[in-house]
PDB file of C-alpha atoms in Angstrom:
ATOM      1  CA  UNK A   1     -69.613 -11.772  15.168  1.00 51.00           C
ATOM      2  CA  UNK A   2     -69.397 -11.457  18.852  1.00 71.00           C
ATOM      3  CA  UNK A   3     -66.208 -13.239  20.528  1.00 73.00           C
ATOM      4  CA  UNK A   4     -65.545 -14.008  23.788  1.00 76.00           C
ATOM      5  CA  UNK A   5     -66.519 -11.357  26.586  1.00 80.00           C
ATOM      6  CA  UNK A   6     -63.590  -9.566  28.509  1.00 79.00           C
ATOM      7  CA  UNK A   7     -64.378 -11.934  31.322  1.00 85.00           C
ATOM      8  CA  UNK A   8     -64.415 -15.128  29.849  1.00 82.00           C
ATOM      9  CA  UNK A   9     -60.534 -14.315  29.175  1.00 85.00           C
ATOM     10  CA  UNK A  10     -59.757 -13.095  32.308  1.00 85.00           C
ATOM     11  CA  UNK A  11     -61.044 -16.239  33.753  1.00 86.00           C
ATOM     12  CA  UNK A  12     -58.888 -18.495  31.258  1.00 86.00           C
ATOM     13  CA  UNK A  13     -56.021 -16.511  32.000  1.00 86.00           C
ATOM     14  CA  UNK A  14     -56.421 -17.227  35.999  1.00 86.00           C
ATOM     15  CA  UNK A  15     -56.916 -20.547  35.241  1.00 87.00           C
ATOM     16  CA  UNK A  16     -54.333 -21.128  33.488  1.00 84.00           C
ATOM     17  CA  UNK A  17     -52.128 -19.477  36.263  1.00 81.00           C
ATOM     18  CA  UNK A  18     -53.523 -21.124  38.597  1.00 83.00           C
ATOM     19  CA  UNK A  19     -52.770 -24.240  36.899  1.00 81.00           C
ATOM     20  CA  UNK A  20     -49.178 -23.392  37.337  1.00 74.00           C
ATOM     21  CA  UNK A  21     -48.716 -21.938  40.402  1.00 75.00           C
ATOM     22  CA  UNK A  22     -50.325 -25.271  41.619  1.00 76.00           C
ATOM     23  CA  UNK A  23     -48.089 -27.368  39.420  1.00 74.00           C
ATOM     24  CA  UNK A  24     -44.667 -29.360  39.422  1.00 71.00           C
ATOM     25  CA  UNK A  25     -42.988 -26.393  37.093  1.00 72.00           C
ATOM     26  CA  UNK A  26     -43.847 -23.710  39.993  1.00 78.00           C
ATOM     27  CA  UNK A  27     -42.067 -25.899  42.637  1.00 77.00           C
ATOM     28  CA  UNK A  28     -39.409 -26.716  40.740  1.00 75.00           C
ATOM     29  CA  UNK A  29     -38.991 -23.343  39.556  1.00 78.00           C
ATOM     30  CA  UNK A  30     -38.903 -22.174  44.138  1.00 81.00           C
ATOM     31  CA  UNK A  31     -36.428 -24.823  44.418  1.00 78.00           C
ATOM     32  CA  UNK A  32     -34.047 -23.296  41.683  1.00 77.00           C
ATOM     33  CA  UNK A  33     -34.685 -20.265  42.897  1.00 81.00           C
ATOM     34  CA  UNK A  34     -33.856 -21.326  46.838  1.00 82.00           C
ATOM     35  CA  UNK A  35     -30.987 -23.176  45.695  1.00 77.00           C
ATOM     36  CA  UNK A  36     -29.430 -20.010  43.856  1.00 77.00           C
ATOM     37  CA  UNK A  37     -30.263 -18.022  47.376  1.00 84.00           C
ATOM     38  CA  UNK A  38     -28.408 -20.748  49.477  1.00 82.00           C
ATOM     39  CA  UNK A  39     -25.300 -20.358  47.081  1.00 77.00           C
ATOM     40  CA  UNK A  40     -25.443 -17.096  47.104  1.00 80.00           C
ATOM     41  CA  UNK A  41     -25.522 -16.726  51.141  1.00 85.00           C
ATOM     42  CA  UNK A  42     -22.247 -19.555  50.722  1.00 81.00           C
ATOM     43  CA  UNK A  43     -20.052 -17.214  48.745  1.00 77.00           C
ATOM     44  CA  UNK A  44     -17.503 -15.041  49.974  1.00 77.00           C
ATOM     45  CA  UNK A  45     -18.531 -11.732  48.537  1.00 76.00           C
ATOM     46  CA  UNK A  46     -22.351 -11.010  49.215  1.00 79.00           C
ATOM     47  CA  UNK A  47     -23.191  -8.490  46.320  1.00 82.00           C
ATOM     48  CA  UNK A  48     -26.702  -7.712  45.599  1.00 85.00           C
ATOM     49  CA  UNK A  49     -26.100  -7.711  42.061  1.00 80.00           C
ATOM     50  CA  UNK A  50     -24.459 -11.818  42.741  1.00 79.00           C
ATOM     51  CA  UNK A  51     -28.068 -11.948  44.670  1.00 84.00           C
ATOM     52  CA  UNK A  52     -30.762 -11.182  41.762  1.00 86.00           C
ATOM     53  CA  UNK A  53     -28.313 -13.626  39.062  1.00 80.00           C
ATOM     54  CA  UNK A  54     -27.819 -16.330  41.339  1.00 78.00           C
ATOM     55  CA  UNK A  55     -31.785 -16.312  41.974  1.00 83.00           C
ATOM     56  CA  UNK A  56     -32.641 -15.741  38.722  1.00 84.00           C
ATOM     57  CA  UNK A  57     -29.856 -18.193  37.062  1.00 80.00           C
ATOM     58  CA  UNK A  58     -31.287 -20.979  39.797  1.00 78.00           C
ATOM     59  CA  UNK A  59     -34.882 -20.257  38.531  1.00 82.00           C
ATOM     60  CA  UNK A  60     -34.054 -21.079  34.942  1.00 82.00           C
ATOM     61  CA  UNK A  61     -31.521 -24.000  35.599  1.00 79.00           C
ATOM     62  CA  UNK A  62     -34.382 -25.088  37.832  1.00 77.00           C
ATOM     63  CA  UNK A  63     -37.076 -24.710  35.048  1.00 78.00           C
ATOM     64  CA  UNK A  64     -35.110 -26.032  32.710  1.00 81.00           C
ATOM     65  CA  UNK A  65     -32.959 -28.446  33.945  1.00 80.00           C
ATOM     66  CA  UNK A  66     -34.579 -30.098  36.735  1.00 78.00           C
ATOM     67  CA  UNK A  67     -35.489 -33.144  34.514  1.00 82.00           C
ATOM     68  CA  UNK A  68     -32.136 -33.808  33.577  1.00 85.00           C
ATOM     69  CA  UNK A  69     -31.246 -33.389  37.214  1.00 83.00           C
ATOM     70  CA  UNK A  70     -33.328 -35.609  38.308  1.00 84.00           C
ATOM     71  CA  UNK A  71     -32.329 -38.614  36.158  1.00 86.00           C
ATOM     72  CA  UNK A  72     -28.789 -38.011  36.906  1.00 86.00           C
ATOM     73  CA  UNK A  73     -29.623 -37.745  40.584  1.00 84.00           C
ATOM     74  CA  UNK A  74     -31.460 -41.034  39.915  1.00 86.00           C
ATOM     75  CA  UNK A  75     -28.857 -42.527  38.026  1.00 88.00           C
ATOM     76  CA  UNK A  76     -25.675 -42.299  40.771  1.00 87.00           C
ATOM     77  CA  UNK A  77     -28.594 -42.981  44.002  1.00 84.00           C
ATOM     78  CA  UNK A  78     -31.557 -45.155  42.260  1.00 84.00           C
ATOM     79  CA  UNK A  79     -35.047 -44.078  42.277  1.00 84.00           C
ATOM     80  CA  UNK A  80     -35.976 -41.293  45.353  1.00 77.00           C
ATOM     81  CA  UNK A  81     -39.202 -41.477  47.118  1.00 79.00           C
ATOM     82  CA  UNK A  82     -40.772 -38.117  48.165  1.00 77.00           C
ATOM     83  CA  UNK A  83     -40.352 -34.593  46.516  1.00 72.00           C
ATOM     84  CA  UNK A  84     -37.667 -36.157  44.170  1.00 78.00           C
ATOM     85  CA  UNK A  85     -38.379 -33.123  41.640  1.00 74.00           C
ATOM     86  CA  UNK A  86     -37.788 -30.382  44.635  1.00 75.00           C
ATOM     87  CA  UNK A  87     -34.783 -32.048  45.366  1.00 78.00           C
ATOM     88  CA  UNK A  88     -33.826 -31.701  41.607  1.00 80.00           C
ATOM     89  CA  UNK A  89     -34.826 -28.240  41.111  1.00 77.00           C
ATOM     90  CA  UNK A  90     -32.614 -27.329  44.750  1.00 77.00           C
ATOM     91  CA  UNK A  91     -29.662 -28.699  42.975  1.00 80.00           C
ATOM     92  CA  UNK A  92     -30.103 -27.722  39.052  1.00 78.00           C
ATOM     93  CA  UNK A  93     -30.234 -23.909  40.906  1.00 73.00           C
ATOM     94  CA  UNK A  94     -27.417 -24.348  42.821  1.00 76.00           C
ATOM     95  CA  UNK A  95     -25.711 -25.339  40.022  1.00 78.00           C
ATOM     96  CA  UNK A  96     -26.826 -23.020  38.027  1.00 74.00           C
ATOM     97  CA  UNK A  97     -25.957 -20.566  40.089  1.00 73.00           C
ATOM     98  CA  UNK A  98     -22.068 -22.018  40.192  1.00 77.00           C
ATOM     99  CA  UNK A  99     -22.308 -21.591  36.197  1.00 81.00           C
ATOM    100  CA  UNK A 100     -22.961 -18.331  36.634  1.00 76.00           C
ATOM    101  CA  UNK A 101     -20.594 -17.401  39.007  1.00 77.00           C
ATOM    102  CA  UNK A 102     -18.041 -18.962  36.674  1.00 85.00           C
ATOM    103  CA  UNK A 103     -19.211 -16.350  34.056  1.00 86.00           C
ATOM    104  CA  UNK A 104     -19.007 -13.173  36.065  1.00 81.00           C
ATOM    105  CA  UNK A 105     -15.652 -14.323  37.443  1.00 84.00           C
ATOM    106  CA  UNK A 106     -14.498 -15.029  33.820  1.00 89.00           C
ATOM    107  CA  UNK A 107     -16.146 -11.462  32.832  1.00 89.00           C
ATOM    108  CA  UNK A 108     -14.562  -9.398  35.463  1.00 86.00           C
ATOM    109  CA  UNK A 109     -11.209 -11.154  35.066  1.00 88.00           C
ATOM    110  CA  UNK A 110     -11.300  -9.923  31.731  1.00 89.00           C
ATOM    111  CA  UNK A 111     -12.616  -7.029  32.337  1.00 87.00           C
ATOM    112  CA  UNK A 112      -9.570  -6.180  35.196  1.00 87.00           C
ATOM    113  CA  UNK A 113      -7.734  -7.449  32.254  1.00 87.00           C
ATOM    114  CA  UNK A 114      -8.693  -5.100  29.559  1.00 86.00           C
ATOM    115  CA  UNK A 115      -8.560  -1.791  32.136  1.00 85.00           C
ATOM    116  CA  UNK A 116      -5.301  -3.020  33.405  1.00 78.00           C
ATOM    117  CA  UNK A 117      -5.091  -4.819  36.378  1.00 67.00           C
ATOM    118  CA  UNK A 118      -7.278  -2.562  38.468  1.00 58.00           C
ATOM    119  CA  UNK A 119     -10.402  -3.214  39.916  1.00 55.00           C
ATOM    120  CA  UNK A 120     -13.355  -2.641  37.720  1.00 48.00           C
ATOM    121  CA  UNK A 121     -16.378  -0.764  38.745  1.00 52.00           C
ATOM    122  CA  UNK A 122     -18.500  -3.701  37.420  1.00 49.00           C
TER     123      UNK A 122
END
């Protein structure tokens, strides 16, 4: 029993990649990810460790919250016309990236906490 050829996968596997980086879930994932980037550039203290979580924490929120941002958006403003799900993946990052913020503030304030009130090397 033969199965399928080395190629055959390879050209399932583009496919299906293609499929997605052509998709709603690969814009909505950018958006996330741009809206952690803009929140990011907004803070105070521009860390490059602040910079890969508040993409990365923008890119999830943004894969996996844009449909509930979306209704809620559509809930306080009525239906949107255009790239309504790019405008809900912009702002599930950006608030995903405030989350996250809120956790690493929380985690170094205990941290300073624990080491005694001076500034951690975290």
């Amino acid at each position: 029993m033969n199965g399928p050829h080395w190629t055959d996968q390879f050209l399932v596997i583009a496919a299906l990649v293609w499929a997605w980086l052509t998709g709603e879930a690969w814009r909505a994932s950018v958006a996330g990810a741009a809206g952690g980037f803009v929140r990011w550039l907004m803070s105070e203290r521009r860390r490059i460790r602040e910079f890969f979580v508040s993409v990365v924490a923008g890119w999830l929120m943004a894969t996996y919250a844009a449909p509930l941002m979306l209704a809620m958006i559509e809930s306080h403003f009525g239906p949107l016309k255009g790239d309504a799900s790019g405008t809900a993946g912009f702002a599930a990052g950006i608030a995903g990236m405030s989350i996250a913020k809120l956790i690493l503030d929380m985690i170094e304030a205990r941290t300073r906490r624990i080491t005694g009130g001076g500034q951690s090397d975290a």
